[in-house]
Coordinates of C-alpha atoms in Angstrom, one line a residue:
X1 CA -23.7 21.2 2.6
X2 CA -25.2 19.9 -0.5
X3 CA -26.6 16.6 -1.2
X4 CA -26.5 13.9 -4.1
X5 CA -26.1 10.3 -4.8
X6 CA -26.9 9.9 -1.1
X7 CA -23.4 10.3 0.0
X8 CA -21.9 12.9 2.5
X9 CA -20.6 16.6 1.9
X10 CA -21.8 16.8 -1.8
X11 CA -22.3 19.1 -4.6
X12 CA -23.8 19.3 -7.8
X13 CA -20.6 18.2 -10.4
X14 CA -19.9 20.9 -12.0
X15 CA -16.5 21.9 -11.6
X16 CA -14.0 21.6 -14.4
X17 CA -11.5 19.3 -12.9
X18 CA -10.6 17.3 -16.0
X19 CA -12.7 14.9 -15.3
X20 CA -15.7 13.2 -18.0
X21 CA -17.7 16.1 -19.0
X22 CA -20.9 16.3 -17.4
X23 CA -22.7 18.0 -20.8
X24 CA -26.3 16.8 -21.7
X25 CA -24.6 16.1 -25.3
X26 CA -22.3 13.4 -23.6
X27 CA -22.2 9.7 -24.7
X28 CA -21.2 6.6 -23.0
X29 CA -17.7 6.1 -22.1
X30 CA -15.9 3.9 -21.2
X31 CA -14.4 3.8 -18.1
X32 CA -10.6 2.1 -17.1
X33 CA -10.5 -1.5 -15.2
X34 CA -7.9 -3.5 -14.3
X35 CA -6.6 -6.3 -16.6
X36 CA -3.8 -7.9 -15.4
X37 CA -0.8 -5.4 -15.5
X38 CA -3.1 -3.3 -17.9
X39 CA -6.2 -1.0 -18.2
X40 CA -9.0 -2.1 -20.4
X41 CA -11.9 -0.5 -21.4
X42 CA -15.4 -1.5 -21.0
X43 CA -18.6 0.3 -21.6
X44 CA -20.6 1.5 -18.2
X45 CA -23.3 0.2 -16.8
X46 CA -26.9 2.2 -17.7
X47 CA -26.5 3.5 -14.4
X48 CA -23.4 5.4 -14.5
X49 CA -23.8 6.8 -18.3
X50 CA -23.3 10.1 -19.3
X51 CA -22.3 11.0 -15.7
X52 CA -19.6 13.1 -14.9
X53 CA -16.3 11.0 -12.5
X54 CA -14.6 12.5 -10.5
X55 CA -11.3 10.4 -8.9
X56 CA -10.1 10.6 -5.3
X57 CA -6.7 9.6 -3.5
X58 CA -6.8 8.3 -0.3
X59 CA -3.4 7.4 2.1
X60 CA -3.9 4.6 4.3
X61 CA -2.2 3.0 7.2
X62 CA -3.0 0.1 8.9
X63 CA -2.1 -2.8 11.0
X64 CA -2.1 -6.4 9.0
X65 CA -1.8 -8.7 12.0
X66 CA -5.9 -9.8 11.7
X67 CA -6.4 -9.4 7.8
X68 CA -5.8 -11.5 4.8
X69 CA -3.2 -8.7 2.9
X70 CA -4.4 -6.2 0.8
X71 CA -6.4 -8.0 -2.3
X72 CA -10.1 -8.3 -2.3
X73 CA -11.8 -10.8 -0.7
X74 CA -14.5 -11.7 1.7
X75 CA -13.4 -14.5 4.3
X76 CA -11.2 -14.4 5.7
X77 CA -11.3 -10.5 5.5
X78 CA -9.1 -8.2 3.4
X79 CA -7.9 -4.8 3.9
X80 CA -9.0 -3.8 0.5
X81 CA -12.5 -5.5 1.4
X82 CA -12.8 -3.7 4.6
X83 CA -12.2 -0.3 3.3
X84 CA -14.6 -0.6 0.4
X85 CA -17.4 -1.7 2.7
X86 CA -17.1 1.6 4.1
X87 CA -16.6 3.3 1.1
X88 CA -20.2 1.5 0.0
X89 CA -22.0 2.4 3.0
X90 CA -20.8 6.0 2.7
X91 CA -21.4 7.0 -0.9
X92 CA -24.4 4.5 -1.5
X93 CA -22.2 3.1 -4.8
X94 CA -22.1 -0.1 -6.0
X95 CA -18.3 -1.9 -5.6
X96 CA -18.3 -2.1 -9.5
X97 CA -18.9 1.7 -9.9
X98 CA -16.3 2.6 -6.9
X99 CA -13.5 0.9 -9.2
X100 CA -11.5 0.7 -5.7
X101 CA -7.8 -0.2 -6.3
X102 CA -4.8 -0.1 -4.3
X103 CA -0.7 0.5 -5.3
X104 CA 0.4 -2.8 -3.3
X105 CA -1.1 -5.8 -2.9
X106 CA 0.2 -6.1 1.1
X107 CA 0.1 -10.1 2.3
X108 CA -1.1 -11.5 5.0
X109 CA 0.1 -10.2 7.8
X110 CA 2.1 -7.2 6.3
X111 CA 1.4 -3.7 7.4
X112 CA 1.5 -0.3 6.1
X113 CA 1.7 3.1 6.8
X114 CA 1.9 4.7 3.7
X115 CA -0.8 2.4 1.2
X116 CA -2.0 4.7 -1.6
X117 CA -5.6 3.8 -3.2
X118 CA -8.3 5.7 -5.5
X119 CA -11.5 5.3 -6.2
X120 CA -14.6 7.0 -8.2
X121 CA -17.4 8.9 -7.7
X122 CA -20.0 10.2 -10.2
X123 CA -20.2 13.5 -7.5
X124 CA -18.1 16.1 -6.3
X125 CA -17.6 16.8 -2.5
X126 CA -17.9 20.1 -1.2
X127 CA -15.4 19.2 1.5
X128 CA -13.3 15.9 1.7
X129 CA -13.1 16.4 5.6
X130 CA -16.5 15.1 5.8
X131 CA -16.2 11.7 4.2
X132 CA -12.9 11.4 6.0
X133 CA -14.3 11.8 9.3
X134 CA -17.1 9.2 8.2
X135 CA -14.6 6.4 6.9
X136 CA -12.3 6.4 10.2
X137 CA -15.6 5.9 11.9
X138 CA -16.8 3.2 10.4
X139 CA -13.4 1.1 9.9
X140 CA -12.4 -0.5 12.6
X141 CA -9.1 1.2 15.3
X142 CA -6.4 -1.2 13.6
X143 CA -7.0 0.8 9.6
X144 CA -7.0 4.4 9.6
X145 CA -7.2 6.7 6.5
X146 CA -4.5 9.6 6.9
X147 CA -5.4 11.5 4.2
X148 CA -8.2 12.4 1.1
X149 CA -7.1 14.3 -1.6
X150 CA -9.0 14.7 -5.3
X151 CA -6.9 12.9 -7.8
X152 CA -6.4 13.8 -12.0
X153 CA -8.1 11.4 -14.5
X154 CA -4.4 10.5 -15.1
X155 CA -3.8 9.5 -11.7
X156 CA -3.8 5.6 -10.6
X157 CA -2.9 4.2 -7.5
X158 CA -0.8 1.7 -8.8
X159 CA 0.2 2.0 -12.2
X160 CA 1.4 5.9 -11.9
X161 CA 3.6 4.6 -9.0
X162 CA 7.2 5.6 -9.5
X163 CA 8.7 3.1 -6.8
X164 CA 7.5 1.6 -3.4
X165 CA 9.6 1.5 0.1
X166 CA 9.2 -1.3 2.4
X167 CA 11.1 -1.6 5.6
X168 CA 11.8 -5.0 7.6
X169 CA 12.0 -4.5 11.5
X170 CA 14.3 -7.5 12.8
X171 CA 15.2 -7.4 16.5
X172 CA 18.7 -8.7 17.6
X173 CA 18.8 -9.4 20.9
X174 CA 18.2 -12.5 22.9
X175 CA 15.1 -11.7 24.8
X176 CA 12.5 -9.9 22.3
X177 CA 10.8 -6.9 23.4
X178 CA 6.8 -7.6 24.2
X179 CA 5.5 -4.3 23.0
X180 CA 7.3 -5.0 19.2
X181 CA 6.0 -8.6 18.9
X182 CA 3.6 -8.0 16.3
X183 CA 5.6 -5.8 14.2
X184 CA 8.9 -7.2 14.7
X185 CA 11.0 -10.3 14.0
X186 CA 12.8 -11.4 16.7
X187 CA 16.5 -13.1 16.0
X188 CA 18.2 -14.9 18.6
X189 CA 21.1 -15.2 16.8
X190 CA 23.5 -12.3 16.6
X191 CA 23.6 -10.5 13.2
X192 CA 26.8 -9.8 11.5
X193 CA 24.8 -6.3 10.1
X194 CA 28.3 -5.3 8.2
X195 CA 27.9 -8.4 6.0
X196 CA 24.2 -7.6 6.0
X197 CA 25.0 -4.4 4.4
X198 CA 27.6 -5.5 1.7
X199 CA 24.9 -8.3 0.1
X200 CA 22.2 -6.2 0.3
X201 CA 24.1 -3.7 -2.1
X202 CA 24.2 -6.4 -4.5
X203 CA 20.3 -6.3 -5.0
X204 CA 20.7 -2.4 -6.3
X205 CA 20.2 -2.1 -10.1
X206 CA 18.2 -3.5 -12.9
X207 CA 17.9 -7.3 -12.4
X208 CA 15.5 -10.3 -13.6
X209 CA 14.1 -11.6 -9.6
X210 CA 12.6 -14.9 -10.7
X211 CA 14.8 -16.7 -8.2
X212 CA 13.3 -14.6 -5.4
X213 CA 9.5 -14.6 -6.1
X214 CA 7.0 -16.8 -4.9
X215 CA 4.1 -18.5 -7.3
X216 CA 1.6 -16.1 -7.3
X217 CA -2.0 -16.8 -6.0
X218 CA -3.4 -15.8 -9.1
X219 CA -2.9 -16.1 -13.6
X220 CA -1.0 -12.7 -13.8
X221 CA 2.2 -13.1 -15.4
X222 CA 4.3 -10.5 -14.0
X223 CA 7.2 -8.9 -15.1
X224 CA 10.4 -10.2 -13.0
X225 CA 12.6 -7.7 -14.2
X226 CA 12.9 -4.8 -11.3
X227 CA 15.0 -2.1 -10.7
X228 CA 15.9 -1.7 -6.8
X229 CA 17.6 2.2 -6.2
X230 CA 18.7 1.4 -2.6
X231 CA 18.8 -1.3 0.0
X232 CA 19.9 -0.3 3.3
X233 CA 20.4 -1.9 6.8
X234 CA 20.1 0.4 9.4
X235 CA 21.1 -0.3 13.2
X236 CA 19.1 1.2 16.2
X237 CA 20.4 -0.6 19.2
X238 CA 19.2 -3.9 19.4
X239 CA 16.7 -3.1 16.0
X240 CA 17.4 -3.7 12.5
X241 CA 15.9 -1.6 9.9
X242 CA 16.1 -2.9 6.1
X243 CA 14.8 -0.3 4.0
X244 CA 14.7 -1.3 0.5
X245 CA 13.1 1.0 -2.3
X246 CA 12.3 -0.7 -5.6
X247 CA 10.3 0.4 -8.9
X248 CA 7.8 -2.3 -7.8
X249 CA 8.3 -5.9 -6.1
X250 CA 7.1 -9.7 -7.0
X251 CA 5.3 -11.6 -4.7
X252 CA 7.3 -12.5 -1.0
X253 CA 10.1 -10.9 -3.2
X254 CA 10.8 -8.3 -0.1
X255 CA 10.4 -11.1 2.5
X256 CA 12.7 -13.5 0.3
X257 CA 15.8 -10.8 -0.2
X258 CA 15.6 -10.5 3.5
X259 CA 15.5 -14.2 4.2
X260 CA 18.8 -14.3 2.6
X261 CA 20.3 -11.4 4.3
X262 CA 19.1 -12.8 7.7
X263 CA 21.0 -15.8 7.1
X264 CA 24.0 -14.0 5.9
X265 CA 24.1 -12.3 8.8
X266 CA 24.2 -15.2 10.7
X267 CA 27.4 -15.8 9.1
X268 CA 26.0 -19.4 7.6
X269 CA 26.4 -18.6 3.9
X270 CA 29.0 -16.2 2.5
X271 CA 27.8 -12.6 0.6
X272 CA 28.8 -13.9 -3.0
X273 CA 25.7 -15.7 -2.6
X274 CA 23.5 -13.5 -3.7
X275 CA 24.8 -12.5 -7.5
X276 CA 25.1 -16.3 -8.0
X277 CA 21.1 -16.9 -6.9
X278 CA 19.9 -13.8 -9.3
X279 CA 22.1 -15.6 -12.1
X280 CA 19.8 -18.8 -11.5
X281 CA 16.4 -17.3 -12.5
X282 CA 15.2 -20.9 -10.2
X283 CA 13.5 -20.0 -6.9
X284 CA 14.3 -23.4 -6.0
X285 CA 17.9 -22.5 -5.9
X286 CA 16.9 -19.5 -2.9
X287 CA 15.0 -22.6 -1.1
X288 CA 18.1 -24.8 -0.7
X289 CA 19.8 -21.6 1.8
X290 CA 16.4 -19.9 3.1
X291 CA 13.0 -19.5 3.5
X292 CA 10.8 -16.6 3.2
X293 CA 10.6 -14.4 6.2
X294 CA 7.9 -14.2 8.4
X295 CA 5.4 -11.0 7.4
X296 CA 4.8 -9.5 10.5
X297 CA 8.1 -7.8 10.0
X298 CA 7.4 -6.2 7.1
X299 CA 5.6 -2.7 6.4
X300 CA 5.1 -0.7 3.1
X301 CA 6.0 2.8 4.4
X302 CA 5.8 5.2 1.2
X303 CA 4.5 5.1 -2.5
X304 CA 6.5 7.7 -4.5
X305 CA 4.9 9.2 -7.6
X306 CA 6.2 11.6 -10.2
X307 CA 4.9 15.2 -9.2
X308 CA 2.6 15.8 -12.0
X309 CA 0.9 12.4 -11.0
X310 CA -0.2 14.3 -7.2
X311 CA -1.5 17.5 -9.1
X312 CA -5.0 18.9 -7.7
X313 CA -7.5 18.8 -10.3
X314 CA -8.8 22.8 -10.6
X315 CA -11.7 23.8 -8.4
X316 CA -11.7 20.6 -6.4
X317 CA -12.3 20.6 -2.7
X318 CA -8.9 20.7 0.0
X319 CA -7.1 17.7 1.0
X320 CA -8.3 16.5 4.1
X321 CA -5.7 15.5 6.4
X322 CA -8.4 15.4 9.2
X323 CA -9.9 17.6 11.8
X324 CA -9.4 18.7 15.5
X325 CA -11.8 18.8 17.9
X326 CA -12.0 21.6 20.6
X327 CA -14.2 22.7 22.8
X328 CA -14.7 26.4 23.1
X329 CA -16.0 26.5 26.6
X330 CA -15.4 24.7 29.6
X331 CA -18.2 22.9 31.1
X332 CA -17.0 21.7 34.0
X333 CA -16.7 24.6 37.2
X334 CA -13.8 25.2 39.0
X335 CA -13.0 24.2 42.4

């Protein structure tokens, strides 16, 4: 094992991947931050110039009952915040060199199985398995890192994304099962899913969702124009599954479509409902029939990415999808 930059399982960077060349005739460049819905481009710090980058992928699950969502910030605690502690502690890098971003900015309270971020290192890894080990060991039992991969320059976590799939867990009985509390809604009342099913389809295709977003927490003017490829509800004995997959999503959109689709299921507004509210453009005209659901029920499962986007730079270490332990010899006797 190699050492450098004080993190875990590293080389030299020499390899070819396609990242900044590492040559002693290389200049300053910049490097990509986020601006809004765009990348800009600043100049490095004097630390970081004229070394090589080299971009990894990770896959992350976790569980959003305790956390503040996904975006950055320090109390209360974050997801994002969380994992780049232990990215920090790990590779010895400053937050601002790490250029840690995520595909979805989960709210409070949502979970994920299937959150895809990247981040950057002025090193190679000899193995990823390593580092992978180290991260689960340091984040706490409720955010877990399923895979490491090296990532192309190309590659970013959010803007490569093709589409995202989120699915909404409601449970239809009258006495809520203990074990799915936290991941769960519970309905009391019983769910015409068939009507359900008809207004969802009326989500799929290109549409302008201003009447279904929430004002967002921060200046970004996003664009409300989405295209959503499928919306289906799903019945699994007394569980509903709404699986909804979508180029990207507005803020609360996910939790607002399924607001309204909870309370058409409750037979208290009719399915024409929802062409009519899209037409609006007004989210107050979404407020006057429904509310946004709760977010415990919600869970990004899957960011999909075109295949060229999940290409392995050349001469980069294996994706790590973990490691087994086993023991080779038994060290208790037999009796």
């Amino acid at each position: 094992m190699g050492s450098g930059g004080g993190a875990l399982g590293l080389s030299s960077p020499l390899f070819a991947n396609g990242h900044l060349s590492s040559s002693s005739n290389s200049t300053s460049l910049p490097l990509p931050v986020e601006d809004g819905n765009h990348l800009a481009m600043v100049k490095p710090s004097s630390s970081v110039v004229n070394l090589p980058h080299y971009k990894w992928r990770l896959l992350i699950a976790y569980d959003g009952t305790r956390y503040a969502g996904w975006q950055f910030q320090v109390s209360p605690p974050t997801i994002q915040c969380i994992v780049e502690k232990a990215l920090i502690q790990i590779t010895k890098l400053e937050r601002e060199c790490l250029h840690f971003v995520g595909a979805s900015r989960t709210d409070t309270g949502v979970h994920a199985w299937g959150q895809v971020a990247h981040f950057i290192t002025p090193f190679n890894y000899d193995s990823l398995e390593t580092i992978h080990a180290a991260l689960n060991g340091l984040l706490p039992s409720d955010i877990r890192v399923r895979e490491i991969s090296a990532a192309t320059p190309e590659f970013h976590a959010r803007f490569s994304a093709k589409s995202k799939v989120y699915h909404y867990k409601i449970y239809n009985d009258t006495i809520m099962d203990p074990f799915q509390r936290h991941y769960v809604y519970h309905s009391v009342y019983k769910l015409n899913t068939a009507a359900m099913r008809e207004a969802a389809k009326m989500f799929i295709g290109k549409h302008d969702f201003s009447a279904f977003v929430n004002a967002s927490r921060n200046d970004r003017v996003p664009d409300p124009v989405k295209t959503i490829f499928r919306f289906d509800v799903i019945e699994m004995g007394p569980l509903i599954q709404l699986e909804v997959e979508g180029s990207g999503f507005l803020y609360r959109q996910v939790r607002n479509m399924v607001a309204l689709l909870i309370q058409i299921g409750k037979e208290a507004i009719p399915t024409e409902i929802v062409p009519k509210i899209l037409a609006t453009l007004d989210r107050r005209e979404l407020a006057k029939y429904a509310l946004s659901a709760p977010p415990h029920g919600l869970c990004l499962v899957s960011v999909k990415y075109n295949q060229e986007h999940l290409l392995l730079p050349s001469d980069c270490p294996t994706t790590s999808f973990g490691r087994h332990h086993t023991i080779t010899k038994c060290k208790l006797p037999f009796y």
